[in-house]
Structures are given as structure tokens and as C-alpha cells.
Short mmCIF file of C-alpha atoms in Angstrom, two decimals:
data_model
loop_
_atom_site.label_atom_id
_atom_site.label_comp_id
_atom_site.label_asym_id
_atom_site.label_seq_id
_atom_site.Cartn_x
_atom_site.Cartn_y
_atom_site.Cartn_z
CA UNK E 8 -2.44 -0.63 22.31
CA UNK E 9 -4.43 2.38 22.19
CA UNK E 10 -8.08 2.12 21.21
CA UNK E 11 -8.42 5.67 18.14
CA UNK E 12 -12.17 4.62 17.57
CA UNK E 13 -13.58 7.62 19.62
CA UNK E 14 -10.94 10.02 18.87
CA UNK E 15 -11.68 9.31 15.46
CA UNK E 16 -15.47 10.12 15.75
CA UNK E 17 -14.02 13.90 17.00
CA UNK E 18 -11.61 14.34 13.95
CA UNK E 19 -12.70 14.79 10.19
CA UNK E 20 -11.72 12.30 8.06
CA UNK E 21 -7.87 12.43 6.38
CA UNK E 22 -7.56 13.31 2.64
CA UNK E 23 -7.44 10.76 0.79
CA UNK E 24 -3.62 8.60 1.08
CA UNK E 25 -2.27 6.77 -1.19
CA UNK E 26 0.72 4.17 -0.79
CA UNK E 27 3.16 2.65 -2.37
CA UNK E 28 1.79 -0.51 -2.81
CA UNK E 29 2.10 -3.24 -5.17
CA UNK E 30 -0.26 -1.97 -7.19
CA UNK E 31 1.89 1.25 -7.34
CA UNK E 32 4.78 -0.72 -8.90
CA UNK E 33 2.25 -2.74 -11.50
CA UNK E 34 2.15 0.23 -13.36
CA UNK E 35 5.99 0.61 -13.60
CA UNK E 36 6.84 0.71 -17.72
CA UNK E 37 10.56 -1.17 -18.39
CA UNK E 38 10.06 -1.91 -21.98
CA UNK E 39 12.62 -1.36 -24.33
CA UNK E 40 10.73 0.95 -26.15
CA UNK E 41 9.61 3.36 -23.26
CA UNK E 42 13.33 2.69 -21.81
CA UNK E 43 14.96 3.63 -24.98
CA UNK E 44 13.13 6.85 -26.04
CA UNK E 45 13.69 7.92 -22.77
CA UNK E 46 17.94 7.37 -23.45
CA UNK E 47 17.89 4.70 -20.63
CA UNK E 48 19.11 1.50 -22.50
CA UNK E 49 16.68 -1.45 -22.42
CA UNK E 50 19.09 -3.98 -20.84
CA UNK E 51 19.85 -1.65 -18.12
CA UNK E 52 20.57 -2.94 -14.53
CA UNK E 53 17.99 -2.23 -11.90
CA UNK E 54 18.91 -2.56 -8.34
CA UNK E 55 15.98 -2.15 -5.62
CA UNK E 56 16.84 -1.53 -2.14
CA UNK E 57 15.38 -0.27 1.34
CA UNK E 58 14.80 0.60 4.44
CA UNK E 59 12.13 0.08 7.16
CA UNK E 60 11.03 2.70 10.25
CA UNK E 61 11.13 1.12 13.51
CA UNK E 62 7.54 1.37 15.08
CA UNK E 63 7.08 4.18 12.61
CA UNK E 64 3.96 5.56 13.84
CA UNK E 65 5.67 5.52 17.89
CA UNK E 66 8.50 7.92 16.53
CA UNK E 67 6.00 10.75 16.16
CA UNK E 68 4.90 12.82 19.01
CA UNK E 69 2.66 16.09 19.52
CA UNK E 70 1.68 17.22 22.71
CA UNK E 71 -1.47 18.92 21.34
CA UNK E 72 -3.10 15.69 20.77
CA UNK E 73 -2.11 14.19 23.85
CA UNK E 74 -6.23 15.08 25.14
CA UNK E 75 -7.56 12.99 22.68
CA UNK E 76 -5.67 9.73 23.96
CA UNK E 77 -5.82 9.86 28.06
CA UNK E 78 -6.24 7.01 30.45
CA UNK E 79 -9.24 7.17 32.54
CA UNK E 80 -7.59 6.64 35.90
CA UNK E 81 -6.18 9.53 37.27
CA UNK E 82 -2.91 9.18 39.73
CA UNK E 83 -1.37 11.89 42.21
CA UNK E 84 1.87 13.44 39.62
CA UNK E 85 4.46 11.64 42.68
CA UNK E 86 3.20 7.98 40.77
CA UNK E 87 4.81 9.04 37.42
CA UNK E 88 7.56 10.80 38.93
CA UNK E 89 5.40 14.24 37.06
CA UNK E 90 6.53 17.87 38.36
CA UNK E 91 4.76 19.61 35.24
CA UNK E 92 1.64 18.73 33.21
CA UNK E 93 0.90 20.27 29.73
CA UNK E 94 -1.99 22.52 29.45
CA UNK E 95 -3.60 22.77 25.89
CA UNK E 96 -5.28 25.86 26.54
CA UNK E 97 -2.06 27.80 26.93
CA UNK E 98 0.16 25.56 25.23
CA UNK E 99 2.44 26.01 28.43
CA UNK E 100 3.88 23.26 30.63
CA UNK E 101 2.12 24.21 34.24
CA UNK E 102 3.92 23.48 37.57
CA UNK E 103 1.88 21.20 39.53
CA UNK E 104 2.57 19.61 43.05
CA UNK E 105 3.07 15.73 44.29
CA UNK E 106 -0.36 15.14 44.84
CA UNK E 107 -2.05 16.73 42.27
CA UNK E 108 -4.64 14.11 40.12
CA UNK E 109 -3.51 13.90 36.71
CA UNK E 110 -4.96 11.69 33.65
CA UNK E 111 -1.65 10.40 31.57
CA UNK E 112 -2.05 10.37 27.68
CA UNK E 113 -0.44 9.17 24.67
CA UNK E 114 1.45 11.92 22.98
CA UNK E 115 2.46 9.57 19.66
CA UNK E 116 0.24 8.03 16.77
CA UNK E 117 -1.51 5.34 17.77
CA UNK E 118 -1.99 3.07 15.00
CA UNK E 119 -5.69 3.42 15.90
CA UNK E 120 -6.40 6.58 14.91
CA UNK E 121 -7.71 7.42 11.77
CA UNK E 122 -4.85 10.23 11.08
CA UNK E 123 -1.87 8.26 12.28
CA UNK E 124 -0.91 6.41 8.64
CA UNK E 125 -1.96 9.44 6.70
CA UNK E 126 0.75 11.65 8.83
CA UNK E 127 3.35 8.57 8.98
CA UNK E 128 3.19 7.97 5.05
CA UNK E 129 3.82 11.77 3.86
CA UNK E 130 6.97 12.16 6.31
CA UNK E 131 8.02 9.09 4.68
CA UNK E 132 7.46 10.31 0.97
CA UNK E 133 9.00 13.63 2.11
CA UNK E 134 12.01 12.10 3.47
CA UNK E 135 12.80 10.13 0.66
CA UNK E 136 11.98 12.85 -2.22
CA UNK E 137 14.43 14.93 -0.13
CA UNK E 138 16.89 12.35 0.52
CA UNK E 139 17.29 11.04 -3.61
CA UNK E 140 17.53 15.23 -4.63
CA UNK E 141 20.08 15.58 -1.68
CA UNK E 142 22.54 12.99 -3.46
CA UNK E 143 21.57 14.54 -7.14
CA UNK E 144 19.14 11.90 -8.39
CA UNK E 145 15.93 12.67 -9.18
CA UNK E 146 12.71 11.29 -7.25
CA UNK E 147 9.97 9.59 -9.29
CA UNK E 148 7.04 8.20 -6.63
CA UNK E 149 5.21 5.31 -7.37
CA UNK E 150 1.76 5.65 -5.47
CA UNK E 151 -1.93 4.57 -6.28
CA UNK E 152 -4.38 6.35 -8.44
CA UNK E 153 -1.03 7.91 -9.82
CA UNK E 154 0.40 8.04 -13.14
CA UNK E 155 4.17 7.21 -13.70
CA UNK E 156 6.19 9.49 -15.09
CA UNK E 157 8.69 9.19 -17.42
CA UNK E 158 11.93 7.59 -16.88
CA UNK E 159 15.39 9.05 -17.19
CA UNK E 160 18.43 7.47 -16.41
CA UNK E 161 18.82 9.59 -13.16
CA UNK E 162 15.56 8.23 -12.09
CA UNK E 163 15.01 6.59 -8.58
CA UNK E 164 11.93 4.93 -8.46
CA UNK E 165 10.16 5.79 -4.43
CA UNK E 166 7.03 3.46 -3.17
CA UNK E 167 7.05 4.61 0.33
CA UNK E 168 4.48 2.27 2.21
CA UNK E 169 3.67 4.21 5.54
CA UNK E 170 6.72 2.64 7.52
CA UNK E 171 8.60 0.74 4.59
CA UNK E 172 10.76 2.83 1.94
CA UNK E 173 11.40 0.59 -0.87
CA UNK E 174 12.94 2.88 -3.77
CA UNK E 175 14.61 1.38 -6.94
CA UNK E 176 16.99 2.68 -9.88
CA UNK E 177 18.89 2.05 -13.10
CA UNK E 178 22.32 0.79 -11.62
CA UNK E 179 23.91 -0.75 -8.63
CA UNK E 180 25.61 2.50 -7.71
CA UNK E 181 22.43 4.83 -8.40
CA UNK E 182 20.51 2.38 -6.22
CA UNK E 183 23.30 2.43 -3.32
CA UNK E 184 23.74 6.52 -3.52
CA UNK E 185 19.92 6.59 -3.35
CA UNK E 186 19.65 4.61 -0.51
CA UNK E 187 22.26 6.46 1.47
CA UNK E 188 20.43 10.02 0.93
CA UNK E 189 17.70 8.47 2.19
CA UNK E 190 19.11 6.94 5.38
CA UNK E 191 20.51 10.47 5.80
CA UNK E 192 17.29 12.18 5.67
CA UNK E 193 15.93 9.78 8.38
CA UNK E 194 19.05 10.36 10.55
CA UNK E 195 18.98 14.34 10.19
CA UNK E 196 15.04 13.93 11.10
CA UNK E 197 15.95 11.60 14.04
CA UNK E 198 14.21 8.85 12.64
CA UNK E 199 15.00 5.42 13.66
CA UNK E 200 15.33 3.17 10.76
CA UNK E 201 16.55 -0.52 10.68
CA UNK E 202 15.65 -3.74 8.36
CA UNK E 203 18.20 -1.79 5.55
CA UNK E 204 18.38 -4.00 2.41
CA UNK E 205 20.86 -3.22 0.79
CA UNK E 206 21.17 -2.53 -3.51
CA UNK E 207 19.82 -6.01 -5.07
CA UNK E 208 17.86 -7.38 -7.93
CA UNK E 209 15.82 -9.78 -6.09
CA UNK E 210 13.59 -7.02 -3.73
CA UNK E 211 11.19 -8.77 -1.29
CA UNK E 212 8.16 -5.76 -0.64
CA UNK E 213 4.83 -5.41 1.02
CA UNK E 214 4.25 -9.42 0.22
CA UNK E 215 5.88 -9.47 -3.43
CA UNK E 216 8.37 -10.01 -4.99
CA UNK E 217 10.40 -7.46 -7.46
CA UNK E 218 12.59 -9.62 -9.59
CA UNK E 219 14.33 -6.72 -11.59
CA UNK E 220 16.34 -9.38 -13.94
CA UNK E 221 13.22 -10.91 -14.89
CA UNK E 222 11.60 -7.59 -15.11
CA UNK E 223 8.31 -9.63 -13.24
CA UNK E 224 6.64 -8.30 -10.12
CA UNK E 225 5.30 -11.57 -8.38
CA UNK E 226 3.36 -12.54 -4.89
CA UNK E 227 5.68 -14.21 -2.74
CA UNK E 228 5.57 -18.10 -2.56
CA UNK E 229 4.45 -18.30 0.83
CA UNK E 230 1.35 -15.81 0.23
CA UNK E 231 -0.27 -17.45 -3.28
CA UNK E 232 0.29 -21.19 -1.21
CA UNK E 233 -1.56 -20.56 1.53
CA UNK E 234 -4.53 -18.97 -0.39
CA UNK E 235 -4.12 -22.13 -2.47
CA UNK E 236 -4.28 -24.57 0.10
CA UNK E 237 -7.22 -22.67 1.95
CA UNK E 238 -9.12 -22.91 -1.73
CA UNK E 239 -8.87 -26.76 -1.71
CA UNK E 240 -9.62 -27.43 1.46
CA UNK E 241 -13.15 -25.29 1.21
CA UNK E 242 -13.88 -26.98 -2.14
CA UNK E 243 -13.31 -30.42 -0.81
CA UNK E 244 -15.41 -29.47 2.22
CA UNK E 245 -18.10 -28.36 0.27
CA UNK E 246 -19.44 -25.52 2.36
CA UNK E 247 -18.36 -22.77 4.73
CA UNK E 248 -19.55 -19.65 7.24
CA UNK E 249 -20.34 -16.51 5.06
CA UNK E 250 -17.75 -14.86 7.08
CA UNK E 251 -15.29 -17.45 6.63
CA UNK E 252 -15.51 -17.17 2.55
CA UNK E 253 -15.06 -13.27 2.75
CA UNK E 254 -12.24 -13.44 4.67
CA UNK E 255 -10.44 -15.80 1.96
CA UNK E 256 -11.89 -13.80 -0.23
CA UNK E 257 -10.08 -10.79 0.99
CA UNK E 258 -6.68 -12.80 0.19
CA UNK E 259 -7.95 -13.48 -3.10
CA UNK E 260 -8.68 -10.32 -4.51
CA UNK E 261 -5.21 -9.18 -2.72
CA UNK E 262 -4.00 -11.86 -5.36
CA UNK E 263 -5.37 -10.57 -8.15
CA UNK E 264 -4.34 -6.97 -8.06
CA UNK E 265 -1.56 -8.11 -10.07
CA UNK E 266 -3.54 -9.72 -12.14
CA UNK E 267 -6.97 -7.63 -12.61
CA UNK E 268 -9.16 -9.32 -14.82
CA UNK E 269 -9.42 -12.21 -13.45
CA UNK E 270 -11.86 -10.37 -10.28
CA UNK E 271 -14.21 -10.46 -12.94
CA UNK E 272 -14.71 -14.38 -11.99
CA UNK E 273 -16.18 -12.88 -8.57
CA UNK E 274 -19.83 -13.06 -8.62
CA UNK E 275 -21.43 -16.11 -6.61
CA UNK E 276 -18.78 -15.80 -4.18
CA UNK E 277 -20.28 -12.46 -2.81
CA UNK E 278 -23.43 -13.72 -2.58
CA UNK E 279 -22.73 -16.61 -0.58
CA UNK E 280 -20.94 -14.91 1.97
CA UNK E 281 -24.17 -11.71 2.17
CA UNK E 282 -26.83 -14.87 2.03
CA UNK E 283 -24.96 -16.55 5.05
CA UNK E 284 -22.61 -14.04 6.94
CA UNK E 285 -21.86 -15.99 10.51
CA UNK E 286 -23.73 -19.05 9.51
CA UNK E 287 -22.60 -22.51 7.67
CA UNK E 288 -23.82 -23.09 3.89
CA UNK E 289 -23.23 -25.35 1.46
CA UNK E 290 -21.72 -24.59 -1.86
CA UNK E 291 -23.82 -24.62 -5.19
CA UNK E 292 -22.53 -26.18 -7.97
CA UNK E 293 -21.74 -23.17 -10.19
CA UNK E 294 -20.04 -22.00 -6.92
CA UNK E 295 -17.61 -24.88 -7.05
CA UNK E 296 -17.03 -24.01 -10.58
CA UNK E 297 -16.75 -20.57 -9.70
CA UNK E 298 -14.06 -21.23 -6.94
CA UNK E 299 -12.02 -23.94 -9.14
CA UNK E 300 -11.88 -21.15 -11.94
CA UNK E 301 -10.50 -18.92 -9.29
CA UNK E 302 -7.57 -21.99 -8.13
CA UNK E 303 -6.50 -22.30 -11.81
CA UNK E 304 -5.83 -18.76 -12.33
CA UNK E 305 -3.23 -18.69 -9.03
CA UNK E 306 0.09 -19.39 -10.61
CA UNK E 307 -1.17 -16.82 -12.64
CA UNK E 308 -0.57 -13.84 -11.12
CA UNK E 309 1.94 -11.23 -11.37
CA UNK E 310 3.00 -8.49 -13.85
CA UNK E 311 5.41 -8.56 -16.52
CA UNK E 312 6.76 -4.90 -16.19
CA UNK E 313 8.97 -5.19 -19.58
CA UNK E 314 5.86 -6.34 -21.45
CA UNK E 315 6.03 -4.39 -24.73
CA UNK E 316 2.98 -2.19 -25.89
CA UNK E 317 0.79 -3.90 -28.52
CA UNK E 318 0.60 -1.69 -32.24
CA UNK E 319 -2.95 -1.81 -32.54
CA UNK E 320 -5.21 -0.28 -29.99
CA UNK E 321 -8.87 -1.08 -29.27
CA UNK E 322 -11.30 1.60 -28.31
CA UNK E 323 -14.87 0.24 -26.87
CA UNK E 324 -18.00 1.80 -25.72
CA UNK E 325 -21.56 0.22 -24.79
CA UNK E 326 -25.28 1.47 -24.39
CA UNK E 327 -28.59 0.53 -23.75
CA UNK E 328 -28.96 -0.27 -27.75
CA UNK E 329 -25.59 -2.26 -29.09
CA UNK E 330 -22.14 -1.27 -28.66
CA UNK E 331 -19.08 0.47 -30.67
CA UNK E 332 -15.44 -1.18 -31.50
CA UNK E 333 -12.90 0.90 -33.20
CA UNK E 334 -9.49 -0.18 -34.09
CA UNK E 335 -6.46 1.50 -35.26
CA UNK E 336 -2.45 1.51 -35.11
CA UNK E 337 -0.73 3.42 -32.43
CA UNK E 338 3.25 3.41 -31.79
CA UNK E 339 4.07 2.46 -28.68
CA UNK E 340 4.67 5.68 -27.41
CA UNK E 341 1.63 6.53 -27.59
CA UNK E 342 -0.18 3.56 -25.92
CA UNK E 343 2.44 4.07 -23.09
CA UNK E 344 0.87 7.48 -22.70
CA UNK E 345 -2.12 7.00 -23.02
CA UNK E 346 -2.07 3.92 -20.80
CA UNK E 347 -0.85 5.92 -18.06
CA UNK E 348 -4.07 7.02 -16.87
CA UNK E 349 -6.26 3.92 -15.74
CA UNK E 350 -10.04 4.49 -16.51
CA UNK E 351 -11.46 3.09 -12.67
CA UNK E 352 -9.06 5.48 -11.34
CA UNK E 353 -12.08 7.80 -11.94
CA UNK E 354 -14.25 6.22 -9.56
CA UNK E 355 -13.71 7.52 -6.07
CA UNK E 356 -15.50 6.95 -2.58
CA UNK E 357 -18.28 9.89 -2.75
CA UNK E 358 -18.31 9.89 0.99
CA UNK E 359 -14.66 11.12 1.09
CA UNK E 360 -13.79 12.97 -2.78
CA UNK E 361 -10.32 12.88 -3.97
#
């Protein structure tokens, strides 16, 4: 394990990266209606499949950045066996003898570091754009803060999650060809690769579950139980450590990505857990109520990706002084388009930009 903290401080930030996650695939559009005016038939097969880099961020190496990752005990070159050293200033490998003192370093991406997933993820993306065109599909990545485009028949759907390439497509075969331009593309880049899962419709990813016959997008069992079982135990007990609460909180919200309005039930939680941070407190009332609210909603979770798009839209706005509703009818097309760009999408971390 290599500590990145201090290399970090020396580095600017990475960009902005975002992942495949389940999120990603939430905004996925299989309805019959955005299926069919795309000419992709609405009972169409979908297959999911892929493929997982071993010790992803280990594969990479760069001698360059070997300086920012050395071990502060220097041995004579004869411990290591070491007949040349690297030299950054020259970018030359210098001759050096037995008992010269040198500091070793770590040449890969430690997982540390607060570069190593942003480089890991975009070879990933790369290699699987590059792959799916290689076998004459076409590419379509699912990542956050992005908007889907539209399907097409030779469509292969790509969430590449820093180590994890989970792609997905409108037939058994299409899924299978995919998947083997892909495995290609890691072999011709000498990336190891194992964990293949091969073309299904049951697609276990990133801790959900892709059900393509069902069309549903779900947590897996294990996941929404144990947040479950953690949110009647604290509810019986009555009380808890502020730190305690935000770290079940963490699961919960994880939960509720796939199903977004119900963080809106998140209020009294939060302030528990800044009132008390390491220390024990009991639960209000209301915060009981607040937490059993939460329980109920578990089963709840997950996304419907065939849902079809309602034919009357709402448009809201609020002010200081009332607030606006309009209503009017839309075809489907149209909310699908529109719907492709989510309003908190806008809101970014001003520390970093977009």
C-alpha cells in the first residue's frame, strides 16, 4: 500500500471523471416508444456482458513519476540486485555501482494518488470505444453528468467503471462480438483482464443488478438487506454516535440513487450526526419517524428502464412571492429529449469546474 496523500498535495487536481456507475445506466431509455422510432424493436433481446482488469491501477507504469512515490530508506543497488537507476533529469537510465545508496520507488498508480482512477478509467473507456468500432458496432458510453444518446440497433451500450467494463447490446450475438473486440483491445494493449462474464440477461455490476428481461435496474439483495437490518437495529436501540449514523447514512443515499426522491426524507438525519459526530445521542421522535420513513421506502428502489414517457408534461418555477405551474401535452419523443438533460447536473463543485 502506498500512502498518495503528499504526492497529491504536489499535483493539481484531475479534471473532473466521471464513471460508469449505476447512476450512468438509470438514465438508459428501453421504452417501446424511444426503441421503436429509433428502428430497434421494443421486445428486443438485450444481453449484458463483461470483463474486469486485474489490479487495474498496478498494470500501469511511468518511470517519470517514480520520484513522487520513493521509500525513505535508502539501500546500496547490490540489495535489489540494481546495476542502473533512472534519472528524471535526463530521462536516461545511469550506470551506477554495487554500493551506490539508492531510494526505490513505485513506478505504477497507486490507488492513493489522486490521478491514479482518473488515468485508469479513460484507458478503460478508450479501450472499449476502440474495441466495439474494431468489430463494426458502434460505442454509446453511459457515464455521469452525461446524456444518452440515441439508440440504434448497432448500439453497444459501454459503462466502464475504472477497472470493470460492463458494456451491453440489442442481441446475444451483438453482445458476444462486442465483448470479444473488447478483450482484444485489452490483449493488443497488454492488459490483463480476467472475471469475463460472458453475454447474459441477468448482469451483476458495481452492486446492482441489470435484469435486461425485466427491463429493471435493481440493488443487489445482499446490499438493500444489510442497510435494512442496520436501520432496525439503530431504531430499536434508540440512539447512536454521530459518526456511526453518517456512515449508514452513506449506504443509504447509495440506495437511493436509483430511486432519487426519496433523499428528500433526509433532513434530521444530518443534523444528528453534525450535533454529535464521535459522541452517543439519543434519537428524537421525529427522528424515529424520519428513519422508519426511510425503512419503508427500501424495497423500493430501483429503476424501471422500459418505463414509458408520460403525455402531459409539467413545467414549475418558484420565487420569493408564489410560484408558476404550466401544463401541456408532449409526445413522447419529445419528453425523451428533453429528459435527457437532468437539471442538478448543472450544479458542479466550484472548487474544481467541469
Amino acid at each position: 500500500i502506498v500512502d498518495g496523500r503528499e504526492a497529491s498535495l504536489y499535483c493539481r487536481r484531475p479534471p473532473y471523471t466521471p464513471l460508469g456507475s449505476a447512476g450512468a445506466w438509470s438514465e438508459v431509455d428501453f421504452s417501446v416508444e424511444t426503441l421503436e422510432s429509433a428502428g430497434v424493436p421494443g421486445g428486443a433481446e438485450i444481453h449484458g456482458a463483461a470483463a474486469d482488469l486485474s489490479d487495474g491501477f498496478h498494470q500501469f507504469t511511468h518511470n517519470e513519476l517514480g520520484s513522487l512515490f520513493g521509500f525513505d530508506f535508502p539501500e546500496p543497488a547490490h540489495i535489489y540486485g540494481c546495476t542502473h537507476v533512472y534519472d528524471p533529469a535526463s530521462g536516461t537510465f545511469l550506470e551506477v555501482s554495487e554500493d551506490t545508496l539508492i531510494f526505490p520507488v513505485y513506478i505504477g498508480l497507486p490507488m492513493g494518488w489522486s490521478w491514479s482512477l482518473h488515468f485508469c478509467q479513460q484507458v478503460l473507456a478508450d479501450s472499449m470505444a476502440v474495441g466495439i468500432r474494431s468489430v463494426g458496432l458502434k460505442p454509446v458510453l453511459l457515464l455521469e453528468k452525461e446524456p444518452v444518446p440515441p439508440p440504434s440497433l448497432d448500439s453497444v451500450y459501454c459503462a466502464p467503471y475504472v477497472d470493470n467494463a460492463n458494456l451491453a447490446a440489442f442481441s446475444k450475438d451483438r453482445t458476444s462480438i462486442a465483448l470479444q473486440g473488447v478483450l482484444a483491445e485489452f490483449r493488443r494493449r497488454n492488459l490483463v483482464f480476467h472475471e469475463v462474464v460472458e453475454a447474459t440477461t441477468l448482469l451483476a455490476t458495481v452492486g446492482v443488478v441489470l435484469d435486461f428481461n425485466r427491463r429493471r435496474l435493481e440493488h443487489t439483495r445482499e446490499r438493500v438487506w444489510r442497510v435494512d437490518l442496520a436501520l432496525l437495529h439503530v431504531i430499536k436501540v434508540g440512539g447512536t454516535t454521530g459518526h456511526a449514523l453518517r456512515i449508514l447514512l452513506g449506504h443509504i443515499v447509495n440506495l437511493f440513487m436509483l430511486l432519487r426522491p426519496a433523499l428528500s426524507l433526509l433532513d434530521l438525519s444530518y443534523s444528528f450526526v453534525m450535533a454529535f459526530e464521535h459522541r452517543f445521542g439519543w434519537f428524537s421522535a421525529a427522528l424515529i419517524d424520519e428513519l422508519k420513513m426511510i425503512h419503508s421506502l427500501l424495497p423500493m428502489t430501483g429503476v424501471q428502464l422500459d418505463a414509458s414517457w408520460s403525455r402531459l408534461a409539467f413545467c414549475s418555477d418558484a420565487s420569493l412571492f408564489g410560484f408558476a405551474l404550466a401544463i401541456g401535452p408532449m409526445t413522447p419523443e419529445e419528453c425523451g429529449q428533453a429528459s435527457r438533460f437532468r437539471e442538478r447536473w448543472r450544479f458542479v463543485d466550484i472548487t474544481r469546474g467541469r
